[in-house]
XYZ file of C-alpha atoms in Angstrom:
680
model
C -116.276 -5.054 -126.487
C -113.991 -2.842 -128.568
C -111.590 -5.755 -128.979
C -114.345 -8.002 -130.300
C -115.399 -5.318 -132.768
C -111.832 -4.913 -134.019
C -111.510 -8.702 -134.343
C -114.654 -8.788 -136.461
C -113.227 -6.156 -138.784
C -109.892 -7.996 -139.075
C -111.598 -11.293 -139.942
C -113.531 -9.497 -142.665
C -110.295 -7.914 -143.904
C -108.489 -11.271 -144.150
C -111.479 -12.926 -145.763
C -111.615 -10.188 -148.376
C -107.929 -10.660 -149.210
C -108.201 -14.412 -149.796
C -111.517 -14.128 -151.646
C -109.926 -11.578 -153.971
C -106.950 -13.877 -154.592
C -109.237 -16.852 -155.218
C -111.227 -14.893 -157.802
C -108.020 -13.782 -159.553
C -106.648 -17.315 -159.694
C -109.958 -18.874 -160.612
C -109.828 -21.162 -157.573
C -112.820 -21.978 -155.427
C -112.816 -19.859 -152.302
C -113.775 -22.825 -150.121
C -110.108 -23.525 -149.432
C -109.871 -20.317 -147.364
C -113.072 -19.627 -145.495
C -112.865 -17.053 -142.700
C -115.740 -16.632 -140.282
C -116.036 -14.633 -137.076
C -116.466 -16.866 -134.028
C -116.300 -16.053 -130.320
C -116.259 -18.460 -127.399
C -117.095 -17.307 -123.862
C -113.996 -19.069 -122.547
C -111.758 -17.014 -124.868
C -113.345 -13.747 -123.745
C -112.988 -14.777 -120.105
C -109.326 -15.724 -120.516
C -108.544 -12.441 -122.271
C -110.285 -10.428 -119.573
C -108.518 -12.301 -116.756
C -105.119 -11.829 -118.385
C -105.769 -8.086 -118.586
C -106.802 -7.955 -114.934
C -103.739 -9.942 -113.831
C -101.406 -7.670 -115.800
C -103.077 -4.556 -114.375
C -102.850 -5.786 -110.802
C -99.222 -6.782 -111.361
C -98.311 -3.244 -112.396
C -100.327 -1.756 -109.520
C -98.628 -4.115 -107.046
C -95.149 -3.043 -108.116
C -96.096 0.642 -107.937
C -97.716 0.167 -104.514
C -94.637 -1.601 -103.176
C -92.403 1.255 -104.348
C -94.666 3.874 -102.771
C -94.926 1.993 -99.487
C -91.121 1.963 -99.126
C -90.649 5.704 -99.601
C -88.730 7.518 -96.892
C -90.936 10.131 -95.195
C -88.399 12.955 -95.460
C -87.617 12.009 -99.062
C -91.299 12.066 -99.987
C -92.069 15.380 -98.261
C -89.034 17.150 -99.693
C -89.580 15.567 -103.148
C -86.021 14.206 -103.221
C -84.958 11.503 -105.709
C -85.398 7.853 -104.741
C -81.620 7.524 -104.417
C -81.920 9.486 -101.204
C -82.989 6.243 -99.515
C -79.519 4.763 -99.979
C -78.666 4.963 -96.268
C -81.914 3.327 -95.203
C -81.771 0.366 -97.571
C -81.929 -3.151 -96.159
C -78.881 -5.417 -96.286
C -80.336 -7.497 -99.109
C -81.196 -4.365 -101.061
C -77.687 -3.003 -100.645
C -76.148 -6.300 -101.743
C -78.260 -6.236 -104.904
C -77.498 -2.527 -105.353
C -73.757 -3.201 -105.453
C -73.806 -6.572 -107.238
C -76.005 -5.589 -110.192
C -73.181 -3.917 -112.139
C -70.616 -6.717 -111.633
C -73.324 -9.250 -112.510
C -73.896 -7.550 -115.873
C -70.135 -7.587 -116.483
C -69.974 -11.346 -115.774
C -72.916 -12.079 -118.060
C -71.330 -9.948 -120.783
C -68.021 -11.814 -120.425
C -69.879 -15.117 -120.757
C -71.674 -13.935 -123.909
C -68.313 -12.914 -125.357
C -66.953 -16.438 -124.966
C -70.258 -18.284 -125.368
C -69.984 -21.523 -127.342
C -73.333 -20.986 -129.070
C -74.035 -18.713 -132.010
C -71.865 -17.345 -134.803
C -69.970 -14.851 -132.644
C -71.296 -11.637 -134.225
C -74.524 -11.206 -132.256
C -72.755 -12.631 -129.208
C -70.225 -9.812 -129.352
C -72.929 -7.145 -129.732
C -74.798 -8.449 -126.682
C -71.573 -8.880 -124.729
C -70.334 -5.335 -125.407
C -73.772 -3.950 -124.468
C -73.788 -5.771 -121.132
C -70.170 -4.879 -120.401
C -70.795 -1.200 -121.108
C -73.913 -1.092 -118.916
C -72.242 -3.052 -116.108
C -69.097 -0.900 -116.039
C -71.042 2.392 -116.045
C -73.398 1.182 -113.284
C -70.387 0.110 -111.212
C -68.743 3.524 -111.729
C -71.977 5.173 -110.624
C -72.029 3.093 -107.447
C -68.390 3.966 -106.689
C -69.115 7.689 -107.056
C -72.010 7.598 -104.577
C -69.837 8.356 -101.476
C -68.757 11.623 -103.103
C -72.362 12.704 -103.701
C -74.197 15.504 -102.007
C -75.899 15.090 -98.648
C -78.970 12.842 -98.528
C -77.480 10.703 -101.290
C -78.409 12.867 -104.262
C -75.862 12.285 -107.032
C -74.439 15.330 -108.803
C -76.287 16.099 -112.005
C -73.048 16.302 -113.959
C -72.001 12.742 -113.047
C -75.454 11.380 -113.814
C -75.548 13.173 -117.153
C -72.092 11.954 -118.131
C -72.716 8.299 -117.294
C -76.125 8.000 -118.900
C -75.018 9.975 -121.969
C -72.106 7.592 -122.407
C -74.480 4.655 -122.057
C -76.899 6.079 -124.630
C -74.213 6.961 -127.156
C -72.584 3.580 -126.577
C -75.813 1.734 -127.346
C -76.259 3.779 -130.530
C -72.698 3.030 -131.635
C -73.019 -0.691 -130.888
C -76.358 -1.326 -132.592
C -76.494 1.190 -135.465
C -72.990 1.008 -136.937
C -72.682 -1.884 -139.457
C -69.636 -3.378 -137.799
C -69.746 -6.554 -139.894
C -69.519 -4.592 -143.146
C -66.793 -2.285 -141.790
C -64.722 -5.287 -140.743
C -65.200 -6.926 -144.114
C -67.372 -9.709 -142.785
C -70.630 -10.564 -144.558
C -72.812 -11.764 -141.709
C -76.432 -12.722 -142.185
C -78.943 -13.562 -139.492
C -79.876 -16.513 -141.681
C -76.482 -18.043 -140.873
C -77.188 -17.987 -137.148
C -78.787 -20.711 -135.122
C -81.537 -20.963 -132.572
C -82.486 -17.895 -130.531
C -79.815 -15.709 -132.145
C -81.844 -15.720 -135.368
C -84.562 -13.744 -133.569
C -82.274 -11.865 -131.177
C -80.408 -10.229 -134.062
C -83.588 -8.348 -135.014
C -85.485 -8.270 -131.721
C -82.712 -6.500 -129.792
C -81.651 -3.955 -132.369
C -84.703 -1.677 -132.277
C -85.068 -1.537 -128.446
C -81.355 -0.878 -128.002
C -81.344 1.935 -130.576
C -84.448 3.506 -129.044
C -83.148 3.204 -125.482
C -79.774 4.674 -126.418
C -81.294 7.650 -128.225
C -83.767 8.410 -125.419
C -81.046 8.250 -122.747
C -78.821 10.597 -124.737
C -81.664 13.100 -125.261
C -83.247 12.906 -121.795
C -80.017 13.707 -119.996
C -79.070 16.494 -122.394
C -82.464 18.081 -122.998
C -81.444 21.289 -121.238
C -78.602 21.669 -123.725
C -81.134 21.289 -126.522
C -83.282 23.924 -124.827
C -80.324 26.300 -124.724
C -79.695 25.693 -128.438
C -83.333 26.298 -129.405
C -83.514 29.383 -127.176
C -80.546 30.914 -128.970
C -81.991 30.047 -132.363
C -85.265 31.803 -131.532
C -83.723 34.466 -129.345
C -85.647 37.205 -131.135
C -88.926 36.004 -129.579
C -88.539 37.088 -125.955
C -91.731 35.445 -124.687
C -90.738 32.053 -126.090
C -87.555 31.565 -124.030
C -89.208 31.167 -120.588
C -91.924 28.968 -122.106
C -89.301 26.625 -123.599
C -87.450 26.323 -120.305
C -90.542 25.518 -118.266
C -91.832 23.137 -120.961
C -88.641 21.055 -120.744
C -88.066 21.355 -116.974
C -91.155 19.415 -115.859
C -90.666 16.331 -118.098
C -87.045 16.172 -116.936
C -88.135 16.226 -113.287
C -89.865 12.857 -113.842
C -87.419 11.217 -116.209
C -88.663 7.665 -115.738
C -92.284 8.458 -116.564
C -91.305 10.707 -119.463
C -88.829 8.140 -120.776
C -91.404 5.346 -120.649
C -93.887 7.461 -122.611
C -91.169 8.142 -125.209
C -90.268 4.445 -125.384
C -93.917 3.520 -125.959
C -94.228 6.059 -128.756
C -90.894 5.089 -130.301
C -91.489 1.315 -130.274
C -94.859 1.616 -131.983
C -93.655 4.159 -134.545
C -90.592 1.974 -135.175
C -92.765 -1.051 -135.981
C -95.159 0.917 -138.195
C -92.306 2.540 -140.157
C -90.480 -0.785 -140.457
C -93.650 -2.374 -141.877
C -93.955 0.498 -144.373
C -90.374 -0.103 -145.572
C -90.936 -3.851 -145.894
C -94.262 -3.380 -147.717
C -92.535 -1.040 -150.163
C -89.789 -3.644 -150.667
C -92.309 -6.390 -151.442
C -93.680 -4.209 -154.236
C -90.396 -2.872 -155.612
C -87.873 -5.684 -155.133
C -89.930 -8.856 -155.466
C -90.648 -8.799 -159.192
C -91.309 -11.559 -161.680
C -88.090 -11.440 -163.667
C -86.435 -13.934 -165.967
C -84.701 -15.663 -163.068
C -88.006 -16.573 -161.469
C -89.866 -17.449 -164.662
C -87.029 -18.799 -166.877
C -88.770 -17.001 -169.741
C -92.064 -18.893 -169.417
C -95.407 -17.091 -169.069
C -97.938 -19.794 -168.145
C -97.976 -22.511 -165.475
C -99.980 -25.622 -166.285
C -100.619 -27.916 -163.331
C -102.777 -31.037 -162.852
C -105.835 -31.094 -160.607
C -107.846 -33.871 -158.964
C -109.577 -34.577 -162.287
C -106.189 -35.264 -163.895
C -106.190 -38.672 -162.217
C -108.553 -40.024 -164.893
C -106.475 -38.789 -167.835
C -102.928 -37.996 -166.677
C -100.563 -36.213 -169.037
C -96.914 -37.237 -168.987
C -95.832 -35.616 -172.271
C -97.652 -32.347 -172.927
C -95.853 -31.449 -176.201
C -96.801 -34.825 -177.703
C -100.437 -34.430 -176.662
C -100.477 -30.913 -178.092
C -99.232 -32.198 -181.452
C -102.275 -34.475 -181.680
C -104.733 -31.844 -180.464
C -107.138 -30.356 -183.002
C -110.011 -29.097 -180.834
C -108.371 -25.816 -179.800
C -105.972 -23.321 -181.332
C -102.564 -23.852 -179.689
C -100.513 -21.994 -182.273
C -99.562 -19.384 -179.684
C -97.440 -21.891 -177.737
C -93.732 -21.433 -178.498
C -92.152 -23.883 -176.026
C -93.135 -26.242 -173.219
C -91.069 -27.361 -170.238
C -91.882 -30.057 -167.685
C -90.724 -30.436 -164.067
C -91.242 -33.433 -161.772
C -90.350 -33.175 -158.085
C -89.341 -36.039 -155.826
C -88.274 -36.131 -152.183
C -85.154 -38.273 -152.068
C -82.514 -39.597 -149.716
C -79.008 -38.592 -150.815
C -75.529 -39.646 -149.738
C -72.178 -38.246 -150.839
C -70.060 -41.131 -152.101
C -66.533 -39.882 -151.412
C -67.314 -38.515 -147.948
C -68.913 -41.817 -146.841
C -71.514 -39.736 -145.036
C -74.954 -40.654 -143.832
C -78.134 -40.298 -145.854
C -79.773 -36.885 -145.866
C -82.956 -35.438 -147.304
C -83.198 -33.234 -150.393
C -85.569 -32.200 -153.147
C -84.757 -33.553 -156.596
C -86.315 -31.886 -159.633
C -86.283 -33.735 -162.944
C -86.646 -31.522 -166.007
C -87.199 -32.172 -169.714
C -85.330 -30.747 -172.743
C -87.920 -27.975 -173.166
C -87.168 -26.604 -169.696
C -83.405 -27.006 -170.221
C -83.551 -24.972 -173.455
C -85.096 -22.047 -171.591
C -82.926 -22.448 -168.477
C -79.764 -22.318 -170.580
C -80.670 -18.756 -171.603
C -81.271 -17.530 -168.057
C -79.227 -19.463 -165.495
C -75.455 -19.666 -165.223
C -72.964 -21.738 -163.253
C -70.435 -20.625 -160.696
C -68.507 -23.914 -160.770
C -68.111 -26.715 -163.315
C -66.614 -30.183 -163.190
C -63.399 -30.920 -165.060
C -63.957 -31.536 -168.758
C -66.754 -29.001 -169.197
C -65.411 -25.880 -170.844
C -68.511 -23.712 -170.609
C -72.125 -23.583 -169.472
C -73.385 -24.875 -172.812
C -71.488 -28.129 -172.291
C -73.210 -28.629 -168.929
C -76.693 -28.058 -170.357
C -75.935 -30.449 -173.211
C -74.792 -33.137 -170.770
C -78.038 -32.768 -168.815
C -80.006 -33.216 -172.039
C -78.175 -36.317 -173.223
C -77.108 -38.198 -170.084
C -79.116 -39.671 -167.208
C -76.198 -40.087 -164.770
C -75.392 -36.406 -164.151
C -76.959 -33.660 -162.053
C -76.488 -30.023 -161.088
C -76.957 -28.524 -157.613
C -77.657 -25.172 -155.987
C -74.822 -23.373 -154.135
C -76.474 -23.683 -150.709
C -75.498 -27.380 -150.647
C -71.744 -26.690 -150.655
C -69.910 -26.819 -147.326
C -66.160 -26.369 -147.004
C -66.023 -28.283 -143.699
C -65.440 -32.003 -143.508
C -68.276 -34.484 -143.157
C -69.591 -35.445 -139.699
C -67.614 -38.080 -137.870
C -68.628 -41.715 -137.857
C -69.492 -41.408 -134.157
C -72.027 -38.619 -134.773
C -73.511 -40.560 -137.692
C -73.847 -43.646 -135.504
C -75.429 -41.587 -132.697
C -77.982 -40.157 -135.115
C -78.754 -43.650 -136.430
C -79.210 -44.944 -132.867
C -81.541 -42.090 -132.018
C -83.535 -42.780 -135.185
C -83.826 -46.478 -134.285
C -84.969 -45.590 -130.759
C -87.658 -43.274 -132.119
C -88.869 -45.843 -134.595
C -89.062 -43.334 -137.444
C -86.626 -41.199 -139.419
C -85.989 -37.507 -138.868
C -83.413 -36.947 -141.624
C -80.842 -34.217 -141.653
C -80.666 -32.028 -144.760
C -78.202 -33.225 -147.359
C -74.983 -31.241 -147.811
C -71.914 -31.650 -150.019
C -68.974 -31.598 -147.608
C -65.391 -30.732 -148.432
C -66.283 -28.410 -151.326
C -65.235 -24.770 -151.188
C -68.294 -22.618 -152.068
C -65.959 -20.181 -153.864
C -64.363 -22.819 -156.106
C -64.634 -22.551 -159.893
C -63.636 -26.140 -160.674
C -65.456 -28.936 -158.914
C -63.642 -32.016 -157.653
C -64.851 -35.461 -158.684
C -68.260 -35.493 -156.932
C -70.675 -38.424 -156.932
C -73.876 -38.954 -154.978
C -76.165 -41.916 -154.330
C -79.871 -41.123 -154.594
C -82.905 -43.224 -153.700
C -86.605 -42.478 -153.121
C -87.576 -41.308 -149.631
C -90.626 -43.523 -149.391
C -89.496 -46.612 -147.551
C -89.588 -47.675 -143.905
C -86.427 -45.785 -143.069
C -84.780 -44.679 -146.309
C -82.251 -42.533 -144.428
C -80.647 -45.452 -142.555
C -77.554 -47.088 -144.041
C -79.035 -50.568 -143.594
C -82.081 -50.048 -145.816
C -82.677 -49.444 -149.488
C -86.133 -47.941 -149.077
C -88.591 -50.188 -150.870
C -85.916 -52.365 -152.379
C -84.986 -49.913 -155.160
C -81.240 -49.739 -155.688
C -79.677 -46.285 -155.293
C -78.972 -44.299 -158.437
C -75.427 -42.898 -158.695
C -75.171 -39.410 -160.200
C -72.173 -37.183 -160.920
C -72.375 -33.536 -159.866
C -71.136 -31.628 -162.899
C -72.166 -28.061 -162.074
C -73.145 -25.613 -159.354
C -75.656 -22.900 -160.249
C -74.705 -19.329 -159.377
C -77.991 -18.794 -157.487
C -80.210 -20.959 -155.316
C -83.357 -19.405 -156.796
C -84.537 -21.121 -160.002
C -87.925 -21.866 -161.498
C -87.530 -25.605 -160.895
C -86.605 -24.886 -157.290
C -84.988 -28.234 -156.394
C -81.601 -28.432 -154.703
C -80.631 -31.228 -157.086
C -81.686 -31.084 -160.742
C -81.398 -33.812 -163.357
C -83.369 -35.039 -166.357
C -86.634 -37.022 -166.443
C -84.900 -40.209 -167.583
C -82.728 -40.242 -164.446
C -85.806 -39.915 -162.220
C -87.578 -42.704 -164.138
C -84.546 -44.939 -163.608
C -84.515 -44.012 -159.916
C -88.180 -44.774 -159.227
C -88.517 -47.648 -161.678
C -91.767 -46.323 -163.125
C -92.936 -43.679 -165.634
C -92.672 -40.121 -164.432
C -95.715 -37.867 -164.330
C -94.572 -34.206 -164.182
C -95.945 -32.088 -161.356
C -96.198 -28.989 -163.512
C -95.628 -27.746 -167.027
C -94.436 -24.323 -168.122
C -95.461 -22.716 -171.391
C -93.700 -19.985 -173.341
C -95.917 -17.917 -175.638
C -94.998 -16.683 -179.116
C -94.223 -12.989 -179.305
C -97.412 -11.086 -180.095
C -99.750 -13.825 -178.849
C -102.248 -12.984 -176.114
C -101.253 -14.834 -172.932
C -104.772 -15.165 -171.507
C -106.111 -16.557 -174.761
C -103.352 -19.180 -174.891
C -104.052 -20.189 -171.271
C -107.790 -20.528 -171.972
C -107.130 -22.594 -175.091
C -104.874 -24.954 -173.130
C -107.577 -25.582 -170.540
C -110.177 -26.075 -173.275
C -107.960 -28.458 -175.247
C -107.280 -30.724 -172.257
C -110.597 -30.467 -170.500
C -110.684 -34.231 -169.924
C -107.382 -34.015 -168.040
C -108.571 -31.178 -165.816
C -105.463 -29.073 -166.355
C -105.317 -25.639 -164.711
C -103.481 -22.991 -166.741
C -102.556 -19.844 -164.835
C -100.712 -16.767 -166.051
C -97.551 -16.552 -163.945
C -97.631 -12.763 -163.725
C -101.153 -12.823 -162.272
C -100.326 -15.614 -159.830
C -97.271 -13.701 -158.708
C -99.239 -10.468 -158.305
C -101.934 -12.242 -156.305
C -99.375 -13.756 -153.951
C -97.731 -10.367 -153.542
C -101.099 -8.826 -152.706
C -101.639 -11.444 -149.992
C -98.228 -10.652 -148.504
C -98.925 -6.929 -148.622
C -102.355 -7.418 -147.039
C -100.947 -9.454 -144.151
C -98.214 -6.885 -143.537
C -100.770 -4.102 -143.632
C -102.829 -6.038 -141.101
C -99.860 -6.084 -138.727
C -99.334 -2.416 -139.455
C -102.952 -1.837 -138.446
C -102.303 -3.677 -135.185
C -99.454 -1.311 -134.461
C -101.614 1.683 -135.365
C -104.075 0.578 -132.668
C -101.182 0.484 -130.234
C -100.259 3.982 -131.344
C -103.750 5.166 -130.413
C -103.203 3.695 -126.947
C -99.918 5.598 -126.698
C -101.594 8.831 -127.751
C -104.317 8.259 -125.167
C -101.616 7.692 -122.540
C -100.045 11.024 -123.482
C -103.439 12.670 -122.981
C -103.700 11.064 -119.542
C -100.237 12.368 -118.638
C -101.189 15.856 -119.802
C -104.404 15.769 -117.768
C -102.521 14.632 -114.670
C -99.990 17.432 -114.995
C -102.778 19.994 -114.788
C -103.891 18.556 -111.436
C -100.376 17.953 -110.084
C -99.091 21.409 -111.025
C -102.041 23.564 -110.104
C -99.985 25.626 -107.670
C -97.057 25.800 -110.092
C -99.351 27.160 -112.795
C -100.713 29.712 -110.320
C -97.165 30.832 -109.476
C -96.325 31.190 -113.179
C -99.408 33.313 -113.708
C -98.479 35.434 -110.650
C -94.975 36.219 -111.970
C -96.224 37.330 -115.363
C -97.145 34.333 -117.533
C -100.361 35.093 -119.355
C -102.893 32.386 -120.274
C -101.520 31.860 -123.775
C -97.988 31.226 -122.450
C -99.268 28.629 -119.968
C -101.273 26.827 -122.637
C -98.350 26.913 -125.066
C -96.053 25.545 -122.362
C -98.308 22.492 -121.912
C -98.482 21.961 -125.679
C -94.675 22.135 -125.904
C -94.340 19.568 -123.099
C -96.552 17.090 -124.945
C -94.779 17.913 -128.201
C -91.391 17.270 -126.600
C -92.481 13.773 -125.536
C -94.357 12.938 -128.739
C -91.850 14.332 -131.236
C -88.881 12.756 -129.474
C -90.555 9.354 -129.472
C -91.805 9.772 -133.042
C -88.463 10.766 -134.570
C -86.455 8.206 -132.615
C -88.941 5.486 -133.562
C -88.903 6.558 -137.208
C -85.094 6.457 -137.325
C -85.001 3.037 -135.662
C -87.728 1.768 -138.012
C -85.807 2.928 -141.075
C -82.614 1.270 -139.844
C -84.341 -1.993 -138.972
C -86.445 -1.984 -142.147
C -83.401 -1.464 -144.336
C -81.641 -4.243 -142.452
C -84.521 -6.634 -143.139
C -84.648 -5.627 -146.794
C -80.898 -6.096 -147.207
C -81.089 -9.532 -145.592
C -84.197 -11.049 -147.115
C -84.994 -9.163 -150.336
C -81.909 -7.930 -152.161
C -80.714 -11.500 -152.570
C -83.750 -12.088 -154.789
C -83.097 -9.085 -157.020
C -79.546 -7.843 -156.300
C -79.592 -5.126 -158.961
C -82.902 -3.543 -157.918
C -82.941 -0.376 -155.852
C -85.443 0.008 -153.034
C -86.723 3.568 -152.637
C -87.922 4.412 -149.158
C -91.663 5.176 -148.912
C -91.251 8.734 -147.687
C -94.852 9.752 -148.372
C -96.498 6.967 -146.282
C -93.914 7.440 -143.533
C -94.482 11.190 -143.524
C -98.251 10.723 -143.300
C -97.838 8.260 -140.421
C -95.628 10.651 -138.464
C -97.838 13.647 -139.210
C -101.014 11.836 -138.109
C -99.332 10.548 -134.958
C -98.202 14.030 -133.965
C -101.535 15.589 -134.951
C -103.578 13.199 -132.817
C -101.167 13.618 -129.906
C -101.741 17.383 -130.087
C -105.502 16.853 -130.041
C -105.233 14.962 -126.758
C -103.300 17.838 -125.141
C -105.486 20.737 -126.276
C -108.120 20.236 -123.568
C -105.600 19.907 -120.668
C -103.715 22.961 -121.972
C -106.965 24.942 -122.126
C -107.828 23.871 -118.573
C -104.388 24.945 -117.343
C -104.702 28.326 -119.028
C -107.981 29.005 -117.198
C -106.439 28.596 -113.727
C -106.460 31.919 -111.830
C -103.435 32.701 -109.624
C -105.479 33.468 -106.510
C -107.394 30.186 -106.716
C -104.305 28.096 -107.440
C -102.171 29.561 -104.634
C -104.898 29.354 -102.019
C -104.309 26.559 -99.457
C -107.749 25.143 -98.728
């Protein structure tokens, strides 16, 4: 029932976001209509999944309890005391687990898949864990009677494991070794593994290092507050009980840390979307208004907006300073010199108005021979219809695929009966080059039966041959196409007049942008043009992104409430489990306030450890995401961390966790020694 209520609120939240965006853009909200709907089958499936998961956990716990050794259980010895009574299969697994991790780590080190960077991180992690587990197994014969390992050995091994995980997953090894590695360059599962593994490994490493050295931390705090005599015994007892059940305490910390990590990471990313993603000249090319056709434009299409504006007398268009046009076409492309197969790409044809603005904003990292500067390239694009420029993501230093692989792809395409083209790339071109070799491409429309096969010319249109004369210094431009040429080249390619997909308008300095946009719509009412201010469109899209991220952040906040409730359950259980211990403490001199404070410190130790570890991991992961996905858009912008939202999140998390422990602490403080120590 609570889940359905939360779902209803989330649907209303999403609907509000898209309705707000629709009203800002002036678009009918019917395109995004959110309504709350529940089917009995969905509720039944959700309930059954919860029951199955619950019974699975209970089954595992019951199996562990049923295999406890009687003496071990009565004397409250660790589970390792059962080592001598293990079955043969259990002992085989006990001794083979470490070597198995070492073998898997060695395979990851030499794995043929991936880029090698994430492989090495996973391999070193597995090798470290496998070697330390194997050392632990070898030291078991030297342990104390009943199989209890010495505390010093256990502390050393698990501390090394924790510190090793922190060193492996927090240190930017790629940057230290001078290697710029991006998760975007990785393939398949490694794309997700690079992010999915980092946070759990950091959290696990930090918790292991703290859990097995908490008594050292207690000693440090006791010496720092040595002037308060009554606080020293309370600190020691507050840390001793959580350490006696390390697994349960560690799992509670992991739950806290994972949720806090996700919430903090979302806060960092949300801040980055507001600070780093800005509408600058690179994204707008100096234009302020986007003019795009609608369904009504079919009856009166506009192919040359400046010419139509010159003949327009119904509206005041004096505020328009320049107009640029862009037409997009999906094409099949083949590199001539490499004799490669056809690939898919987006070709954007632009007019002189767009080129005049682009020349002031965009620059080239490489030019063909004979072009002394960027101005010569822009002039060639304006005057010739056999040249094109490309974005740097098309350049590949490797050689083109072999004829055998091309033939295999063609055979697979023929067997399927339809084309699944590979993306087009320019092979044999160093991305760092400043002077391009003689590069030519064949281009044809991607609208035939199989335009990407070498035996077809699409719909009979002959390919257009274009020379690549320049490589832009950034893949992000207003036009957006990987290949850019002029409108005349696209008209020659398709064999028919070109109707631009969108126009861009630059406004005179001092003119009111909204008034110019309204006048454009009024002037071309018969064509159904939609004029939108680019800044408002950009802000609306950014608000949608922020709203979706905040929705996920809300999901995590609900999980945090579950974690806080779990901490309250643990605190309540400790009162019941330790009734006699509390009575003994009261008998040796602990007054009620010391007992209550001890329980509060126990909960604080678990909550604060999980909160601070999760916050640190969230900051590391959030900064990693920002550096990978955002700074490439605005390299010169600085992203300030949202310390205030993060601080409020951490403060609220700790405050609510304290609220759940107040009642158990009060109950523990009311236990009388005589009642607690009485065996009845």
